[in-house]
Amino acid sequence: MRITNVRRGRIIRISSVCAILLLLIYALNKWSRNNIEAQPVISDYKASSYKSHPDEYPVLKTELGNFEPKDRIVVKGPGQEGKPYHMVGRDNDIADSESIYGMNIAASDDIAMNRTVPDTRLDECKYWHYPVNLPSTSVIIVFHNEGFSVLMRTVHTVIDRSPPNILHEIVLVDDYSDKENLGENLDKYIKRWNGKVRLIRNTQREGLIRTRSRGAQEATGDVIVFLDAHCEVNVNWLPPLLAPIYRDYRIMTVPVIDGIDHRTFEYRPVYQHGTNYRGIFEWGMLYKENEVPDRESNLHKHKSEPYKSPTHAGGLFAINRQYFLEIGAYDPGLLVWGGENFELSFKIWQCGGSIEWVPCSRVGHVYRAFMPYSFGNLAKNRKGSLITINYKRVIETWFDEEHKEYFYTREPTARFLDMGDITEQLALKDRLKCKEFSWFMENVAYDVYDKFPKLPKNTHWGMVKNKASGLCLDTMGKAAPAYIGTSSCHGTGHSQLFRLNEAGQLGVGERCVEADTESLKQAICRLGTVDGPWRYEEEHNQLIHRLHGYCLTLQAHARTLGLAPCDPNNTYQKWTITHQKANW
Ligand SMILES: *[C@@H]1O[C@H](CO)[C@@H](O)[C@H](O)[C@H]1NC(C)=O
Ligand SMILES: *[C@@H]1O[C@H](CO)[C@@H](O)[C@H](O)[C@H]1NC(C)=O
Ligand SMILES: [Mn+2]
């Protein structure tokens, strides 16, 4: 089994964040205005305007599925069939586009809005027959200064590839864009859809979570589907996503994501054909994916069937709208972005719902080169990493004492961060009679332990400072695997934050420190292991590599790091590991 370290996670987290804040605030407001009684609890759902249809499963037949398109048009042109579009002699256009949008909008502008993409599904997917009365659906697309053609291609593909009677509307929510072509131009463009595509605009920058929440609030379909503003949905993507929700309104569904290249707009699968992955996490709350374990896949006869997943990357999913609101949407205390995918996942699982990934629903997503805009004032007045603060809120609400410790072992600075007030979240957990985190780990996320075992305690953590030079070990901001360097000690951020645990592992972030006589390296820790070769010798302040019996040494002149025979008199071998609480 493999794990992929998915960049998509970050992107999607960003995109999914903003929706929910607003939604909750809005929803709470509305409740308090319209409903004098307490907020509805989960057991009230059955009395609501929607219900489950527990016997209505999709059926696999030999004839083509009831929602499959009958024939495919072949068209020639740039990017058709999802082929890469190479712009020749237009390097300046490409560079301009990428610096403004994080993707090659000049290429997108040349590609048809309704271009064809390769059908990346398993062949079997074409033969599933879905219930005909699937719930009406609002697709919510939040954007801020998105490239016009990329945004509109998202809309075109949803319109073209969704059953018109099921697609109730597309709600575009503009988070205060200031690009000219997203103004009147956009209002005019969407008129062609005669009101099926609605545009609502924030009057100030709200951030992604709140903006999405506003979209959910304004939507009028039974099910809401969140999409990023730079997607292309694939053939017959919607019915497979809705069928599980139709069967049980407490199931949240997640499409399988394909990649769209940010430079050439080539459309290609991310996963190897026929392999199913699901979302998990490590103890620092980095999003990970893991091949579906046998315990889950053995429950399914077909690889094309939806399967259960502990969590999801965050940006693309479908959920019953009322259910989403009634479980409190996202925690409104989460800041800007990050961790909201976990918050929603833990809440759904622990409070009686479930998450399914749907292999027959495929959605292409442009992975940007970088995030082309800042969060502006959205994140001011909060010290420390925003994401770590969010993670702390989430784990303090949903984890038990044992698992909280693994998080604090992996992110020791989090103990000192101000996460705000979580009283409301704990009250919600109580009101919904949610299960313990240990239940979730044993019954849903059991494969996490295989890859990320329970963590031994840290014996030391903080900056690793050399006595002779006064310099500190530093990851130098490099992607692993890479050499570790030294720089002046600053103790801010994560680049100098090392941890030595009881089992001898010297870690920095999700990386482990490895050494030989010539170098000191950082590499992703071997999956399933939490031990290592290091020992701290308190008397002489040495970091000893037990296998070699050598000490970590800063070569005085070259300023390189490596192992050398231990010499208690050599101050280039003396290290202190300390945290400075005030700085983190
Ligand atoms: C896209 O739209 C154009 C113009 O409306 C049409 O001629 C073409 O057939 C469409 N392509 C596909 C793949 O539907
Ligand atoms: C360390 O220095 C002390 C005092 O200068 C000396 O006696 C001792 O032999 C030295 N030890 C080593 C291992 O060089
Ligand atoms: Mn995105």
Coordinates of C-alpha atoms in Angstrom, one line a residue, residues 14-505:
I14 CA -8.2 26.6 1.2
S15 CA -11.2 26.5 -1.0
S16 CA -13.5 24.8 1.4
V17 CA -12.8 27.0 4.3
C18 CA -14.9 30.0 3.7
A19 CA -18.1 28.5 3.1
I20 CA -19.2 27.6 6.4
L21 CA -18.6 30.4 8.7
L22 CA -21.1 32.6 7.2
L23 CA -23.5 29.8 6.8
L24 CA -23.5 29.1 10.5
I25 CA -23.7 32.7 11.5
Y26 CA -26.5 33.1 9.1
A27 CA -28.2 29.9 10.1
L28 CA -28.0 30.6 13.8
N29 CA -29.4 34.1 13.1
K30 CA -32.2 32.7 11.2
W31 CA -33.0 30.1 13.8
S32 CA -33.0 32.5 16.5
R33 CA -35.2 34.8 14.6
N34 CA -37.7 32.3 13.2
N35 CA -37.5 29.6 15.7
I36 CA -38.0 30.3 19.3
E37 CA -37.3 26.8 20.3
A38 CA -33.9 25.2 20.5
Q39 CA -32.0 24.3 17.4
P40 CA -33.2 21.1 15.8
V41 CA -31.3 18.0 16.9
I42 CA -30.3 15.1 14.7
S43 CA -33.3 12.9 15.6
D44 CA -35.6 15.5 14.2
Y45 CA -34.4 14.9 10.7
K46 CA -36.9 12.3 9.8
A47 CA -39.6 14.7 10.3
S48 CA -38.0 17.2 7.9
S49 CA -38.9 17.8 4.3
Y50 CA -36.5 15.1 3.2
K51 CA -36.0 11.5 4.0
S52 CA -33.9 8.5 3.3
H53 CA -34.8 5.6 0.9
P54 CA -32.9 2.8 2.5
D55 CA -33.7 0.1 -0.1
E56 CA -32.9 2.1 -3.2
Y57 CA -29.5 1.0 -4.2
P58 CA -28.0 1.5 -7.7
V59 CA -28.1 -1.6 -9.8
L60 CA -25.3 -2.8 -12.1
K61 CA -26.8 -4.2 -15.4
T62 CA -25.4 -5.3 -18.8
E63 CA -27.1 -2.4 -20.6
L64 CA -25.8 1.2 -20.5
G65 CA -26.7 3.1 -17.4
N66 CA -29.9 5.1 -17.2
F67 CA -28.0 8.5 -16.9
E68 CA -25.2 7.7 -19.4
P69 CA -24.9 10.0 -22.4
K70 CA -25.8 8.2 -25.6
D71 CA -22.9 9.3 -27.8
R72 CA -19.8 11.4 -27.6
I73 CA -19.0 14.1 -30.1
V74 CA -15.4 14.3 -31.4
V75 CA -14.2 17.9 -31.8
K76 CA -10.8 19.1 -32.9
G77 CA -9.2 22.1 -31.3
P78 CA -6.8 23.3 -28.5
G79 CA -7.1 21.1 -25.4
Q80 CA -9.9 18.9 -26.9
E81 CA -10.1 15.4 -25.4
G82 CA -8.2 16.9 -22.4
K83 CA -5.0 16.9 -24.4
P84 CA -2.2 19.3 -23.3
Y85 CA -2.2 22.6 -25.1
H86 CA 1.3 23.9 -25.8
M87 CA 1.4 27.6 -26.6
V88 CA 4.3 28.1 -28.9
G89 CA 6.2 31.4 -28.8
R90 CA 4.1 32.9 -26.1
D91 CA 6.3 32.6 -23.1
N92 CA 5.4 36.1 -21.9
D93 CA 1.7 35.4 -21.9
I94 CA 2.3 32.3 -20.0
A95 CA 4.5 34.0 -17.4
D96 CA 2.0 36.9 -17.0
S97 CA -0.9 34.5 -16.6
E98 CA 0.9 32.4 -14.0
S99 CA 2.0 35.3 -12.0
I100 CA -1.5 36.7 -11.7
Y101 CA -3.6 33.6 -11.5
G102 CA -1.2 30.8 -10.5
M103 CA -2.3 29.1 -13.8
N104 CA -2.0 29.7 -17.5
I105 CA -5.2 31.6 -18.2
A106 CA -3.9 32.5 -21.7
A107 CA -4.1 28.8 -22.6
S108 CA -7.5 28.4 -21.0
D109 CA -8.8 31.4 -23.0
D110 CA -7.9 29.5 -26.2
I111 CA -9.6 26.2 -25.1
A112 CA -13.3 25.7 -25.8
M113 CA -15.6 26.1 -22.8
N114 CA -17.3 22.8 -23.6
R115 CA -14.1 20.9 -24.6
T116 CA -14.3 17.1 -24.2
V117 CA -12.2 15.4 -21.5
P118 CA -11.2 11.7 -21.4
D119 CA -13.6 9.5 -19.5
T120 CA -11.3 8.4 -16.6
R121 CA -13.8 6.1 -14.9
L122 CA -13.6 2.4 -14.7
D123 CA -15.5 0.9 -17.7
E124 CA -18.0 -0.7 -15.2
C125 CA -19.2 2.8 -14.2
K126 CA -21.2 3.1 -17.5
Y127 CA -23.5 0.2 -16.5
W128 CA -24.8 1.4 -13.2
H129 CA -28.5 2.3 -13.1
Y130 CA -29.4 4.9 -10.5
P131 CA -32.7 5.8 -8.8
V132 CA -34.6 8.2 -11.0
N133 CA -35.9 10.5 -8.3
L134 CA -32.6 11.8 -7.2
P135 CA -32.7 14.9 -5.0
S136 CA -32.6 18.4 -6.6
T137 CA -29.1 19.8 -6.4
S138 CA -27.5 23.2 -6.0
V139 CA -23.9 23.4 -7.2
I140 CA -22.1 26.1 -5.2
I141 CA -19.0 27.7 -6.7
V142 CA -17.1 30.3 -4.7
F143 CA -14.5 32.5 -6.3
H144 CA -12.1 35.4 -5.8
N145 CA -10.4 36.9 -8.8
E146 CA -10.6 33.6 -10.7
G147 CA -9.7 33.6 -14.4
F148 CA -12.9 34.2 -16.3
S149 CA -12.5 31.3 -18.8
V150 CA -11.6 28.8 -16.1
L151 CA -14.6 29.8 -13.9
M152 CA -17.0 29.7 -16.9
R153 CA -15.6 26.4 -18.0
T154 CA -16.5 25.0 -14.6
V155 CA -20.1 26.2 -15.1
H156 CA -20.4 25.0 -18.7
T157 CA -19.3 21.5 -17.8
V158 CA -21.7 21.3 -14.9
I159 CA -24.6 22.4 -17.1
D160 CA -23.6 20.1 -20.0
R161 CA -22.9 17.0 -18.0
S162 CA -25.6 17.0 -15.3
P163 CA -29.2 15.8 -15.8
P164 CA -31.2 19.1 -16.3
N165 CA -34.1 18.0 -14.1
I166 CA -31.8 17.2 -11.2
L167 CA -29.5 20.2 -11.5
H168 CA -31.6 22.8 -9.8
E169 CA -29.2 25.7 -10.0
I170 CA -25.6 26.8 -9.9
V171 CA -24.9 29.4 -7.3
L172 CA -21.8 31.5 -8.0
V173 CA -20.6 33.4 -4.9
D174 CA -18.1 36.2 -5.6
D175 CA -15.9 36.9 -2.6
Y176 CA -15.3 40.5 -3.5
S177 CA -13.3 40.1 -6.7
D178 CA -11.8 43.3 -8.2
K179 CA -11.0 42.0 -11.7
E180 CA -12.9 43.9 -14.3
N181 CA -14.1 41.0 -16.4
L182 CA -15.8 39.5 -13.4
G183 CA -18.1 42.5 -13.1
E184 CA -20.9 43.3 -15.5
N185 CA -19.2 41.1 -18.1
L186 CA -20.0 38.1 -15.9
D187 CA -23.6 39.2 -15.1
K188 CA -24.1 39.4 -18.9
Y189 CA -22.5 36.1 -19.7
I190 CA -24.6 34.0 -17.3
K191 CA -27.9 35.4 -18.8
R192 CA -27.6 32.7 -21.4
W193 CA -28.7 30.2 -18.7
N194 CA -32.0 32.0 -18.0
G195 CA -31.6 32.1 -14.2
K196 CA -30.3 28.6 -13.7
V197 CA -27.0 30.2 -12.9
R198 CA -27.2 32.7 -10.1
L199 CA -24.5 35.2 -9.0
I200 CA -24.3 36.6 -5.6
R201 CA -21.6 38.9 -4.4
N202 CA -20.0 39.7 -1.1
T203 CA -19.8 43.4 -0.2
Q204 CA -16.5 42.9 1.5
R205 CA -13.9 40.2 1.6
E206 CA -15.1 37.3 3.7
G207 CA -12.7 34.5 3.0
L208 CA -13.5 31.1 1.5
I209 CA -15.3 29.4 4.4
R210 CA -17.8 32.2 5.1
T211 CA -18.4 32.7 1.4
R212 CA -19.2 29.0 0.9
S213 CA -21.5 29.1 3.9
R214 CA -23.3 32.0 2.3
G215 CA -23.7 29.9 -0.8
A216 CA -25.2 27.1 1.2
Q217 CA -27.6 29.4 2.9
E218 CA -28.7 30.9 -0.4
A219 CA -29.0 27.6 -2.2
T220 CA -32.5 26.1 -2.6
G221 CA -31.8 22.6 -3.7
D222 CA -32.1 19.6 -1.4
V223 CA -28.5 18.7 -1.9
I224 CA -25.5 21.1 -2.2
V225 CA -22.4 20.3 -4.0
F226 CA -19.3 22.4 -3.4
L227 CA -16.9 22.8 -6.3
D228 CA -13.7 24.9 -6.6
A229 CA -13.9 27.6 -9.3
H230 CA -11.4 25.8 -11.5
C231 CA -12.9 22.4 -12.2
E232 CA -14.3 20.4 -15.1
V233 CA -16.7 17.7 -14.2
N234 CA -16.5 14.5 -16.1
V235 CA -19.1 12.4 -17.8
N236 CA -22.2 11.5 -15.7
W237 CA -20.5 12.8 -12.6
L238 CA -23.7 13.8 -10.6
P239 CA -26.0 10.8 -10.2
P240 CA -23.4 8.5 -8.6
L241 CA -22.7 11.3 -6.1
L242 CA -26.4 11.7 -5.2
A243 CA -27.4 8.1 -5.0
P244 CA -25.9 7.5 -1.5
I245 CA -27.4 10.7 -0.1
Y246 CA -30.8 9.7 -1.6
R247 CA -30.5 6.4 0.2
D248 CA -29.3 8.0 3.5
Y249 CA -29.3 11.7 4.0
R250 CA -26.5 11.5 6.5
I251 CA -24.0 10.3 4.0
M252 CA -21.6 12.9 2.6
T253 CA -20.1 12.0 -0.8
V254 CA -16.8 12.9 -2.4
P255 CA -16.0 12.6 -6.1
V256 CA -12.6 11.2 -7.2
I257 CA -10.4 14.1 -8.3
D258 CA -8.5 14.2 -11.6
G259 CA -5.7 16.6 -12.3
I260 CA -5.7 19.5 -14.8
D261 CA -2.3 20.8 -15.5
H262 CA -1.9 24.5 -14.6
R263 CA 0.2 25.2 -17.6
T264 CA -1.1 23.1 -20.5
F265 CA -4.6 22.3 -19.1
E266 CA -4.0 18.6 -19.8
Y267 CA -6.7 16.5 -18.1
R268 CA -5.3 13.3 -16.6
P269 CA -6.1 11.0 -13.7
V270 CA -4.2 11.4 -10.5
Y271 CA -4.6 7.8 -9.3
Q272 CA -3.5 4.7 -11.0
H273 CA -6.4 3.2 -13.0
G274 CA -8.5 0.8 -10.9
T275 CA -6.9 1.7 -7.5
N276 CA -9.1 3.3 -4.8
Y277 CA -7.7 5.7 -2.2
R278 CA -9.3 7.3 0.8
G279 CA -8.5 10.2 3.0
I280 CA -6.6 9.8 6.3
F281 CA -4.3 12.0 8.4
E282 CA -1.1 12.0 10.4
W283 CA -0.8 13.2 14.0
G284 CA 0.3 16.7 12.9
M285 CA -3.0 16.8 11.0
L286 CA -1.5 16.8 7.6
Y287 CA -4.0 15.4 5.1
K288 CA -2.9 12.0 3.6
E289 CA -4.3 9.4 1.3
N290 CA -4.1 5.7 1.7
E291 CA -5.1 2.8 -0.6
V292 CA -8.4 1.5 0.7
P293 CA -7.6 -1.2 3.2
D294 CA -9.0 -4.8 2.7
R295 CA -11.3 -4.4 5.7
E296 CA -13.2 -1.8 3.7
S297 CA -12.7 -3.1 0.1
N298 CA -13.8 -6.6 1.1
L299 CA -17.3 -5.2 1.8
H300 CA -17.7 -4.4 -1.8
K301 CA -18.3 -6.6 -4.8
H302 CA -17.3 -4.0 -7.3
K303 CA -14.4 -1.6 -7.5
S304 CA -16.7 1.0 -8.9
E305 CA -18.9 1.1 -5.7
P306 CA -18.7 3.9 -3.2
Y307 CA -16.6 3.1 -0.2
K308 CA -16.2 4.6 3.3
S309 CA -13.5 7.1 4.0
P310 CA -12.4 8.6 7.3
T311 CA -12.0 12.1 5.8
H312 CA -11.6 14.0 2.6
A313 CA -9.4 16.7 1.1
G314 CA -12.0 19.4 1.7
G315 CA -13.0 21.3 -1.5
L316 CA -15.3 19.0 -3.5
F317 CA -18.2 17.2 -1.9
A318 CA -21.9 16.7 -1.8
I319 CA -24.2 16.8 1.2
N320 CA -27.8 17.2 2.1
R321 CA -28.2 20.9 2.7
Q322 CA -30.4 20.7 5.7
Y323 CA -28.3 18.0 7.3
F324 CA -25.2 20.2 6.8
L325 CA -26.9 23.2 8.5
E326 CA -28.3 21.1 11.3
I327 CA -24.9 19.6 12.3
G328 CA -23.8 23.2 12.6
A329 CA -22.0 23.4 9.2
Y330 CA -18.4 24.3 9.9
D331 CA -17.2 25.5 13.3
P332 CA -17.5 29.3 12.9
G333 CA -14.5 29.7 15.1
L334 CA -12.2 28.3 12.4
L335 CA -10.0 30.9 10.8
V336 CA -9.6 31.6 7.1
W337 CA -8.7 28.1 6.0
G338 CA -7.3 24.7 7.1
G339 CA -8.6 21.9 9.3
E340 CA -12.3 22.4 8.3
N341 CA -12.2 19.2 6.3
F342 CA -11.3 17.3 9.5
E343 CA -13.8 19.2 11.6
L344 CA -16.6 18.3 9.2
S345 CA -15.4 14.7 8.9
F346 CA -15.1 14.0 12.6
K347 CA -18.4 15.6 13.2
I348 CA -20.2 13.7 10.6
W349 CA -18.7 10.3 11.6
Q350 CA -18.9 10.7 15.3
C351 CA -22.4 12.1 15.3
G352 CA -24.1 9.4 13.3
G353 CA -23.3 10.1 9.6
S354 CA -20.7 8.8 7.2
I355 CA -18.5 9.8 4.3
E356 CA -18.2 7.9 1.1
W357 CA -15.9 8.3 -1.8
V358 CA -17.5 7.7 -5.2
P359 CA -15.2 6.2 -7.9
C360 CA -17.7 6.7 -10.7
S361 CA -17.9 10.4 -10.1
R362 CA -14.9 12.1 -11.5
V363 CA -14.1 15.9 -11.3
G364 CA -11.0 17.5 -12.9
H365 CA -9.4 20.2 -10.8
V366 CA -6.6 22.6 -11.7
Y367 CA -3.7 22.4 -9.3
R368 CA -2.4 25.9 -9.1
A369 CA 1.3 26.7 -9.0
F370 CA 0.7 28.8 -5.9
M371 CA -2.1 30.7 -4.2
P372 CA -2.2 33.9 -6.3
Y373 CA -3.9 36.2 -3.7
S374 CA -3.3 37.0 0.0
F375 CA -5.8 36.6 2.7
G376 CA -5.5 40.3 3.4
N377 CA -6.9 41.3 6.7
L378 CA -8.8 38.1 7.3
A379 CA -6.1 36.7 9.5
K380 CA -4.9 39.6 11.4
N381 CA -4.6 39.8 15.2
R382 CA -3.9 36.1 15.6
K383 CA -0.5 35.0 16.7
G384 CA 0.9 31.7 15.6
S385 CA 0.1 29.6 12.6
L386 CA -3.5 30.0 11.7
I387 CA -3.7 26.4 10.6
T388 CA -2.3 25.1 13.8
I389 CA -4.8 27.1 15.7
N390 CA -7.6 25.6 13.6
Y391 CA -6.2 22.1 14.2
K392 CA -6.1 22.7 17.9
R393 CA -9.8 23.7 17.9
V394 CA -10.7 20.6 16.0
I395 CA -8.7 18.2 18.1
E396 CA -9.8 19.8 21.3
T397 CA -13.4 19.4 20.3
W398 CA -13.3 15.9 18.7
F399 CA -10.3 13.9 20.0
D400 CA -10.1 12.1 23.3
E401 CA -7.3 12.7 25.9
E402 CA -5.1 10.0 24.5
H403 CA -5.2 11.2 20.9
K404 CA -4.8 14.8 21.8
E405 CA -1.4 13.9 23.2
Y406 CA -0.3 12.5 19.9
F407 CA -1.2 15.8 18.3
Y408 CA 0.7 17.8 20.9
T409 CA 3.7 15.5 20.7
R410 CA 3.8 16.1 16.9
E411 CA 3.0 19.9 17.2
P412 CA 4.4 20.8 20.6
T413 CA 3.9 24.6 20.0
A414 CA 0.2 24.1 19.7
R415 CA -0.2 23.8 23.5
F416 CA 0.6 27.5 23.7
L417 CA -1.7 28.8 21.0
D418 CA -4.9 30.6 21.7
M419 CA -7.7 28.6 20.0
G420 CA -10.6 30.8 21.2
D421 CA -13.7 29.5 22.9
I422 CA -15.0 26.0 22.0
T423 CA -17.9 25.9 24.4
E424 CA -20.4 25.9 21.6
Q425 CA -18.7 23.1 19.8
L426 CA -18.6 20.9 22.9
A427 CA -22.3 21.7 23.5
L428 CA -23.1 20.7 19.9
K429 CA -21.2 17.4 20.4
D430 CA -23.2 16.8 23.5
R431 CA -26.5 17.8 22.0
L432 CA -26.0 15.5 19.0
K433 CA -24.9 12.7 21.3
C434 CA -21.8 12.1 19.3
K435 CA -19.5 9.1 19.8
E436 CA -16.0 9.1 21.3
F437 CA -13.0 9.5 19.1
S438 CA -11.7 6.1 20.1
W439 CA -14.9 4.7 18.4
F440 CA -14.0 6.5 15.2
M441 CA -10.4 5.3 15.3
E442 CA -11.4 1.6 15.9
N443 CA -14.2 1.5 13.4
V444 CA -13.5 4.0 10.7
A445 CA -9.9 5.3 10.7
Y446 CA -8.3 2.1 11.8
D447 CA -5.8 2.3 8.9
V448 CA -4.2 5.5 10.3
Y449 CA -2.3 3.5 13.0
D450 CA -0.7 1.3 10.3
K451 CA 1.0 4.3 8.7
F452 CA 1.1 6.6 11.7
P453 CA 1.5 4.6 14.9
K454 CA 0.8 6.1 18.3
L455 CA 3.6 8.5 19.1
P456 CA 6.2 8.0 21.9
K457 CA 6.6 11.2 24.1
N458 CA 9.2 13.8 23.3
T459 CA 12.2 13.9 25.6
H460 CA 13.3 17.2 24.1
W461 CA 11.9 19.7 21.6
G462 CA 12.8 23.1 20.3
M463 CA 15.8 24.7 18.6
V464 CA 18.9 22.6 18.3
K465 CA 21.7 25.1 19.0
N466 CA 25.3 24.5 18.5
K467 CA 27.6 25.7 21.3
A468 CA 30.6 26.7 19.3
S469 CA 28.9 28.6 16.6
G470 CA 25.6 29.7 18.2
L471 CA 23.8 28.5 15.1
C472 CA 20.7 26.3 15.0
L473 CA 19.7 23.4 12.9
D474 CA 17.4 24.5 10.1
T475 CA 15.4 22.8 7.4
M476 CA 16.2 25.8 5.2
G477 CA 12.7 25.6 3.8
K478 CA 13.7 22.8 1.4
A479 CA 11.4 20.0 0.2
A480 CA 12.3 16.6 1.6
P481 CA 14.6 14.8 1.0
A482 CA 17.2 17.5 1.5
Y483 CA 20.2 18.4 3.5
I484 CA 19.7 20.1 6.8
G485 CA 21.7 23.3 7.3
T486 CA 22.3 25.8 10.1
S487 CA 21.2 29.4 10.5
S488 CA 21.0 32.0 13.2
C489 CA 18.6 30.9 15.9
H490 CA 15.1 32.5 15.6
G491 CA 12.7 30.0 17.0
T492 CA 9.8 31.2 14.9
G493 CA 8.0 29.1 12.4
H494 CA 8.7 25.4 12.0
S495 CA 12.0 25.3 10.3
Q496 CA 14.0 25.1 13.5
L497 CA 11.5 23.1 15.5
F498 CA 13.0 19.7 16.1
R499 CA 11.7 16.9 18.4
L500 CA 13.6 14.0 19.9
N501 CA 11.3 11.2 21.2
E502 CA 11.7 8.4 23.7
A503 CA 12.3 5.9 20.9
G504 CA 15.2 7.9 19.4
Q505 CA 13.5 9.5 16.5

